[in-house]
PDB file of C-alpha atoms (C1' of nucleotides) in Angstrom:
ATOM      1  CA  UNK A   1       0.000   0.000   0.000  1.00 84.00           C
ATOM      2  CA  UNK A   2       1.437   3.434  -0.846  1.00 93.00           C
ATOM      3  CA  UNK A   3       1.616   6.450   1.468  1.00 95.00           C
ATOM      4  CA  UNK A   4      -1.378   8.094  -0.873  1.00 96.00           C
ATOM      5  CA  UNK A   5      -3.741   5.429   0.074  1.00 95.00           C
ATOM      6  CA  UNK A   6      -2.569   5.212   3.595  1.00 96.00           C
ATOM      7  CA  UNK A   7      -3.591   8.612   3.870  1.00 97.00           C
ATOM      8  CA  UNK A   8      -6.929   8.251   2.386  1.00 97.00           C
ATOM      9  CA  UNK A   9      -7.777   5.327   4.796  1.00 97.00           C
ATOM     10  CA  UNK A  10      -7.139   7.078   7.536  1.00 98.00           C
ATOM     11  CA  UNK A  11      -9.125  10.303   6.440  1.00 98.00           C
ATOM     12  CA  UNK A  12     -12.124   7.565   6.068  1.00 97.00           C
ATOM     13  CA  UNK A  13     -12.437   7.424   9.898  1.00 97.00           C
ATOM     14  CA  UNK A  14     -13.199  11.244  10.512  1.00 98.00           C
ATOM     15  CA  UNK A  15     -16.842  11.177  10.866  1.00 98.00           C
ATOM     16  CA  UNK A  16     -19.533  13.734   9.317  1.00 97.00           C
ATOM     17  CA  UNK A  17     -19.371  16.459  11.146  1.00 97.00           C
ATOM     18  CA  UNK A  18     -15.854  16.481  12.132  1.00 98.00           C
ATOM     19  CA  UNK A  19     -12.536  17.286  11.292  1.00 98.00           C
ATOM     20  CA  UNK A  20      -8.623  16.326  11.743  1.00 98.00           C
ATOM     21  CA  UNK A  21      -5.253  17.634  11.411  1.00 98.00           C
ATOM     22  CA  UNK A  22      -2.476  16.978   8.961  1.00 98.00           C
ATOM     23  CA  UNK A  23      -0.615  16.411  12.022  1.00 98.00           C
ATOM     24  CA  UNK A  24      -2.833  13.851  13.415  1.00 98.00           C
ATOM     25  CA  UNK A  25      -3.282  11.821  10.206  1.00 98.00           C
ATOM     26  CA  UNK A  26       0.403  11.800   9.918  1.00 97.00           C
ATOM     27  CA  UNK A  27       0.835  10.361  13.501  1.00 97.00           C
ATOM     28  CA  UNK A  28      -2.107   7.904  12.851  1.00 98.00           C
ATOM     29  CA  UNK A  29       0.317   6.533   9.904  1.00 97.00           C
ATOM     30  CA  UNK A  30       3.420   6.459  12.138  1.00 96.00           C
ATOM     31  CA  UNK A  31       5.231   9.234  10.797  1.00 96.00           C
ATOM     32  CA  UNK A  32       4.644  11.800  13.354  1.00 96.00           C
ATOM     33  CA  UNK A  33       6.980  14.054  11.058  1.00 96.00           C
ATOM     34  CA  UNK A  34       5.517  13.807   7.708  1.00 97.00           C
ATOM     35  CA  UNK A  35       2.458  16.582   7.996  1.00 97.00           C
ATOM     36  CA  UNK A  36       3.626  18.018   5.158  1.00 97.00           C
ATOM     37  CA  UNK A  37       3.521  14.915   2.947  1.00 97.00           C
ATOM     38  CA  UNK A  38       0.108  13.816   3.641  1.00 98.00           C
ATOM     39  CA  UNK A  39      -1.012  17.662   2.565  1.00 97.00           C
ATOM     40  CA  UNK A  40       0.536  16.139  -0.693  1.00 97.00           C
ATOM     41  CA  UNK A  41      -1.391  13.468  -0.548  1.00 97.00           C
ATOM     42  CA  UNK A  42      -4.567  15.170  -0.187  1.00 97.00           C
ATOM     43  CA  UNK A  43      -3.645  17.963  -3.367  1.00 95.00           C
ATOM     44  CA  UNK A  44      -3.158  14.966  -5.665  1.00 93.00           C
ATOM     45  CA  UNK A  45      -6.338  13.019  -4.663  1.00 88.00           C
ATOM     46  CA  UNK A  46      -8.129  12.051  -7.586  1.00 78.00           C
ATOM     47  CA  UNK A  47     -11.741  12.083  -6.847  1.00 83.00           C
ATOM     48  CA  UNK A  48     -13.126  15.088  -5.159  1.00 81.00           C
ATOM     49  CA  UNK A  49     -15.702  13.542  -4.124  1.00 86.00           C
ATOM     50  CA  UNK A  50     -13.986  10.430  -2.499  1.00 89.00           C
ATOM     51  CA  UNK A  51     -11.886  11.175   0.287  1.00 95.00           C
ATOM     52  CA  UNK A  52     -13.426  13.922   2.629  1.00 97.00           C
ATOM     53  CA  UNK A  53      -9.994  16.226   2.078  1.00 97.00           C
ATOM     54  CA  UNK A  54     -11.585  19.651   3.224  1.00 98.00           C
ATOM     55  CA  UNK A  55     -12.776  17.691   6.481  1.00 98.00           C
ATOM     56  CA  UNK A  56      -8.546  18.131   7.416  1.00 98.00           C
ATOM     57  CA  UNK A  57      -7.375  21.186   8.827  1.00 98.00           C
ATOM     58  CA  UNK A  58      -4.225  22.954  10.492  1.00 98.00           C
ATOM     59  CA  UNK A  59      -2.928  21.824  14.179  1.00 97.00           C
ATOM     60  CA  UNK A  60      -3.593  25.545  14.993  1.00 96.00           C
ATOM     61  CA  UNK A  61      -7.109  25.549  13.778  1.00 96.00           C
ATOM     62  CA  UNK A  62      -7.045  27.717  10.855  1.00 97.00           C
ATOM     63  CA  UNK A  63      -7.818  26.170   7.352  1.00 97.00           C
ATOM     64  CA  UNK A  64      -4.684  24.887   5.513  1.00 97.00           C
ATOM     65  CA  UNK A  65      -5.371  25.123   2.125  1.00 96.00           C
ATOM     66  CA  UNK A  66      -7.912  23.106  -0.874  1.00 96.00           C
ATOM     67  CA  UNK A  67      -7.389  21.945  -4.427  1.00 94.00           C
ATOM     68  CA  UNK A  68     -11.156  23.182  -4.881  1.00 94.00           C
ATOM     69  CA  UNK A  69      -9.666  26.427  -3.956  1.00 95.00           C
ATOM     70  CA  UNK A  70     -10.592  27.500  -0.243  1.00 96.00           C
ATOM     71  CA  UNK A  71     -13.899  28.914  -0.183  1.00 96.00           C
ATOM     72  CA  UNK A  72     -15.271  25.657  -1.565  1.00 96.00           C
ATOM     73  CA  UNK A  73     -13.420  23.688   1.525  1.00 97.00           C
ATOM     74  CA  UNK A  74     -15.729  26.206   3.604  1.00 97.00           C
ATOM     75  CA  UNK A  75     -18.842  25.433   1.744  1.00 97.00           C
ATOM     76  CA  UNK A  76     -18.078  21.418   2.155  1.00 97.00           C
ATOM     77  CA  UNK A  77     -17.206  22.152   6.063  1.00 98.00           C
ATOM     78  CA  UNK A  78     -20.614  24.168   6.433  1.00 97.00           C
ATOM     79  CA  UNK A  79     -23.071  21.719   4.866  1.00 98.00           C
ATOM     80  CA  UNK A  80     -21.552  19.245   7.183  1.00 98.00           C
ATOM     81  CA  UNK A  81     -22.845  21.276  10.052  1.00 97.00           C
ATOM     82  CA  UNK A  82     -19.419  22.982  11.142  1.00 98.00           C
ATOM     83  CA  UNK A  83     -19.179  26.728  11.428  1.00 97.00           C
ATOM     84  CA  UNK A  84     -16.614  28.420  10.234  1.00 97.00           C
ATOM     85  CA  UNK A  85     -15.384  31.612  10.938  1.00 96.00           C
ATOM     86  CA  UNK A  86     -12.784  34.239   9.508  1.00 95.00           C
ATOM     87  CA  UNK A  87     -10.906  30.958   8.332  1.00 96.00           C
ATOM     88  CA  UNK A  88     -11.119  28.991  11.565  1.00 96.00           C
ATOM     89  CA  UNK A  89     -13.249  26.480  12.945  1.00 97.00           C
ATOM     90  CA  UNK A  90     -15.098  27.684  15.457  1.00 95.00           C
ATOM     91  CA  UNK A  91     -16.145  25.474  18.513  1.00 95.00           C
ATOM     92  CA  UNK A  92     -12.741  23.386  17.512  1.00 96.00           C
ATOM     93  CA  UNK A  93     -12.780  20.987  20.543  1.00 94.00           C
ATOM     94  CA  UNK A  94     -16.208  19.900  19.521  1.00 96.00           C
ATOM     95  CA  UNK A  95     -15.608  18.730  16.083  1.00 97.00           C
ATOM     96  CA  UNK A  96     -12.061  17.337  16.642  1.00 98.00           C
ATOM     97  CA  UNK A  97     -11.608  13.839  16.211  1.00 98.00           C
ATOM     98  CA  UNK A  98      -8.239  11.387  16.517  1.00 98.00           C
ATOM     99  CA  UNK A  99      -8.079   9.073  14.308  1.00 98.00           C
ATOM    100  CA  UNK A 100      -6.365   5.650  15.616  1.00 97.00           C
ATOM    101  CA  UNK A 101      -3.533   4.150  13.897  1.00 96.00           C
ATOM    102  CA  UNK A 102      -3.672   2.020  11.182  1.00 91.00           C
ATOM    103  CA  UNK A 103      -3.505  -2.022  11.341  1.00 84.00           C
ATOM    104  CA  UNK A 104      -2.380  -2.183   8.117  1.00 76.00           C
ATOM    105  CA  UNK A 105       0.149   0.335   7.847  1.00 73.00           C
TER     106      UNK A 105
ATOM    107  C1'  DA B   1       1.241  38.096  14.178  1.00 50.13           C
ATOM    108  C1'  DT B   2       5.701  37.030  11.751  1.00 50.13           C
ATOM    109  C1'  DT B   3       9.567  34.453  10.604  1.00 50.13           C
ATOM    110  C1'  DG B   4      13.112  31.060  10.007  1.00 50.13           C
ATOM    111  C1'  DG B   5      14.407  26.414  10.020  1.00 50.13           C
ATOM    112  C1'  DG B   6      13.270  21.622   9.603  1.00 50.13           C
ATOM    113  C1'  DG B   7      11.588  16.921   8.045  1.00 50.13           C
ATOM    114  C1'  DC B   8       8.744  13.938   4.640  1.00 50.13           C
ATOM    115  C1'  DC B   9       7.439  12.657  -0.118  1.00 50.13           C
ATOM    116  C1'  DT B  10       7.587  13.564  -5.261  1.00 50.13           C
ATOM    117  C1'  DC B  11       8.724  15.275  -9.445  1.00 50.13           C
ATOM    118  C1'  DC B  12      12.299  16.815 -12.748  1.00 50.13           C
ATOM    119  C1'  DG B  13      16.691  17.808 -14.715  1.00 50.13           C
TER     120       DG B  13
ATOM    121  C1'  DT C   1      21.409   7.101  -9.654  1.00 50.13           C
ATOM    122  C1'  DC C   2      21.751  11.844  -7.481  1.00 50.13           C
ATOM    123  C1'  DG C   3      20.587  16.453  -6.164  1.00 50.13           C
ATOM    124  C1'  DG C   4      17.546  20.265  -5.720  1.00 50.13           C
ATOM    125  C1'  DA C   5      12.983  22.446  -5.310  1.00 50.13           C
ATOM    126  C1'  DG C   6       8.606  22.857  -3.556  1.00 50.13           C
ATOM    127  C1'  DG C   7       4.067  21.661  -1.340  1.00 50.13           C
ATOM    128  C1'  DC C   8      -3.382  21.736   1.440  1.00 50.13           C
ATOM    129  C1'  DC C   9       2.697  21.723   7.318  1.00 50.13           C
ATOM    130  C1'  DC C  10       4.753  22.224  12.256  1.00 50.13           C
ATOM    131  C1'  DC C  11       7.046  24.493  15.930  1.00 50.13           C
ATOM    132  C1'  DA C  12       9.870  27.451  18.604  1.00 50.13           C
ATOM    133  C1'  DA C  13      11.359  32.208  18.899  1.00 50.13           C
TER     134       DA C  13
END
DNA sequence: ATTGGGGCCTCCG
DNA sequence: TCGGAGGCCCCAA
Protein backbone atom coordinates (compact mmCIF):
# COMPACT_ATOMS: atom_id res chain seq x y z
CA UNK A 1 0.00 0.00 0.00
CA UNK A 2 1.44 3.43 -0.85
CA UNK A 3 1.62 6.45 1.47
CA UNK A 4 -1.38 8.09 -0.87
CA UNK A 5 -3.74 5.43 0.07
CA UNK A 6 -2.57 5.21 3.60
CA UNK A 7 -3.59 8.61 3.87
CA UNK A 8 -6.93 8.25 2.39
CA UNK A 9 -7.78 5.33 4.80
CA UNK A 10 -7.14 7.08 7.54
CA UNK A 11 -9.12 10.30 6.44
CA UNK A 12 -12.12 7.56 6.07
CA UNK A 13 -12.44 7.42 9.90
CA UNK A 14 -13.20 11.24 10.51
CA UNK A 15 -16.84 11.18 10.87
CA UNK A 16 -19.53 13.73 9.32
CA UNK A 17 -19.37 16.46 11.15
CA UNK A 18 -15.85 16.48 12.13
CA UNK A 19 -12.54 17.29 11.29
CA UNK A 20 -8.62 16.33 11.74
CA UNK A 21 -5.25 17.63 11.41
CA UNK A 22 -2.48 16.98 8.96
CA UNK A 23 -0.62 16.41 12.02
CA UNK A 24 -2.83 13.85 13.41
CA UNK A 25 -3.28 11.82 10.21
CA UNK A 26 0.40 11.80 9.92
CA UNK A 27 0.83 10.36 13.50
CA UNK A 28 -2.11 7.90 12.85
CA UNK A 29 0.32 6.53 9.90
CA UNK A 30 3.42 6.46 12.14
CA UNK A 31 5.23 9.23 10.80
CA UNK A 32 4.64 11.80 13.35
CA UNK A 33 6.98 14.05 11.06
CA UNK A 34 5.52 13.81 7.71
CA UNK A 35 2.46 16.58 8.00
CA UNK A 36 3.63 18.02 5.16
CA UNK A 37 3.52 14.92 2.95
CA UNK A 38 0.11 13.82 3.64
CA UNK A 39 -1.01 17.66 2.57
CA UNK A 40 0.54 16.14 -0.69
CA UNK A 41 -1.39 13.47 -0.55
CA UNK A 42 -4.57 15.17 -0.19
CA UNK A 43 -3.64 17.96 -3.37
CA UNK A 44 -3.16 14.97 -5.66
CA UNK A 45 -6.34 13.02 -4.66
CA UNK A 46 -8.13 12.05 -7.59
CA UNK A 47 -11.74 12.08 -6.85
CA UNK A 48 -13.13 15.09 -5.16
CA UNK A 49 -15.70 13.54 -4.12
CA UNK A 50 -13.99 10.43 -2.50
CA UNK A 51 -11.89 11.17 0.29
CA UNK A 52 -13.43 13.92 2.63
CA UNK A 53 -9.99 16.23 2.08
CA UNK A 54 -11.58 19.65 3.22
CA UNK A 55 -12.78 17.69 6.48
CA UNK A 56 -8.55 18.13 7.42
CA UNK A 57 -7.37 21.19 8.83
CA UNK A 58 -4.23 22.95 10.49
CA UNK A 59 -2.93 21.82 14.18
CA UNK A 60 -3.59 25.55 14.99
CA UNK A 61 -7.11 25.55 13.78
CA UNK A 62 -7.04 27.72 10.85
CA UNK A 63 -7.82 26.17 7.35
CA UNK A 64 -4.68 24.89 5.51
CA UNK A 65 -5.37 25.12 2.12
CA UNK A 66 -7.91 23.11 -0.87
CA UNK A 67 -7.39 21.94 -4.43
CA UNK A 68 -11.16 23.18 -4.88
CA UNK A 69 -9.67 26.43 -3.96
CA UNK A 70 -10.59 27.50 -0.24
CA UNK A 71 -13.90 28.91 -0.18
CA UNK A 72 -15.27 25.66 -1.56
CA UNK A 73 -13.42 23.69 1.52
CA UNK A 74 -15.73 26.21 3.60
CA UNK A 75 -18.84 25.43 1.74
CA UNK A 76 -18.08 21.42 2.15
CA UNK A 77 -17.21 22.15 6.06
CA UNK A 78 -20.61 24.17 6.43
CA UNK A 79 -23.07 21.72 4.87
CA UNK A 80 -21.55 19.25 7.18
CA UNK A 81 -22.84 21.28 10.05
CA UNK A 82 -19.42 22.98 11.14
CA UNK A 83 -19.18 26.73 11.43
CA UNK A 84 -16.61 28.42 10.23
CA UNK A 85 -15.38 31.61 10.94
CA UNK A 86 -12.78 34.24 9.51
CA UNK A 87 -10.91 30.96 8.33
CA UNK A 88 -11.12 28.99 11.56
CA UNK A 89 -13.25 26.48 12.95
CA UNK A 90 -15.10 27.68 15.46
CA UNK A 91 -16.14 25.47 18.51
CA UNK A 92 -12.74 23.39 17.51
CA UNK A 93 -12.78 20.99 20.54
CA UNK A 94 -16.21 19.90 19.52
CA UNK A 95 -15.61 18.73 16.08
CA UNK A 96 -12.06 17.34 16.64
CA UNK A 97 -11.61 13.84 16.21
CA UNK A 98 -8.24 11.39 16.52
CA UNK A 99 -8.08 9.07 14.31
CA UNK A 100 -6.36 5.65 15.62
CA UNK A 101 -3.53 4.15 13.90
CA UNK A 102 -3.67 2.02 11.18
CA UNK A 103 -3.50 -2.02 11.34
CA UNK A 104 -2.38 -2.18 8.12
CA UNK A 105 0.15 0.33 7.85
C1' DA B 1 1.24 38.10 14.18
C1' DT B 2 5.70 37.03 11.75
C1' DT B 3 9.57 34.45 10.60
C1' DG B 4 13.11 31.06 10.01
C1' DG B 5 14.41 26.41 10.02
C1' DG B 6 13.27 21.62 9.60
C1' DG B 7 11.59 16.92 8.04
C1' DC B 8 8.74 13.94 4.64
C1' DC B 9 7.44 12.66 -0.12
C1' DT B 10 7.59 13.56 -5.26
C1' DC B 11 8.72 15.27 -9.44
C1' DC B 12 12.30 16.81 -12.75
C1' DG B 13 16.69 17.81 -14.71
C1' DT C 1 21.41 7.10 -9.65
C1' DC C 2 21.75 11.84 -7.48
C1' DG C 3 20.59 16.45 -6.16
C1' DG C 4 17.55 20.27 -5.72
C1' DA C 5 12.98 22.45 -5.31
C1' DG C 6 8.61 22.86 -3.56
C1' DG C 7 4.07 21.66 -1.34
C1' DC C 8 -3.38 21.74 1.44
C1' DC C 9 2.70 21.72 7.32
C1' DC C 10 4.75 22.22 12.26
C1' DC C 11 7.05 24.49 15.93
C1' DA C 12 9.87 27.45 18.60
C1' DA C 13 11.36 32.21 18.90
Amino acid sequence: MDFDESVYRVLMQVPVGNVTTYKMIACALGKPMSSRAVGNALGRNPDPDGPPCYRVIKSDGSLGGYAGGVPEKIRRLRADGITVKDGRVVYLEKVLFTPKPLKHP
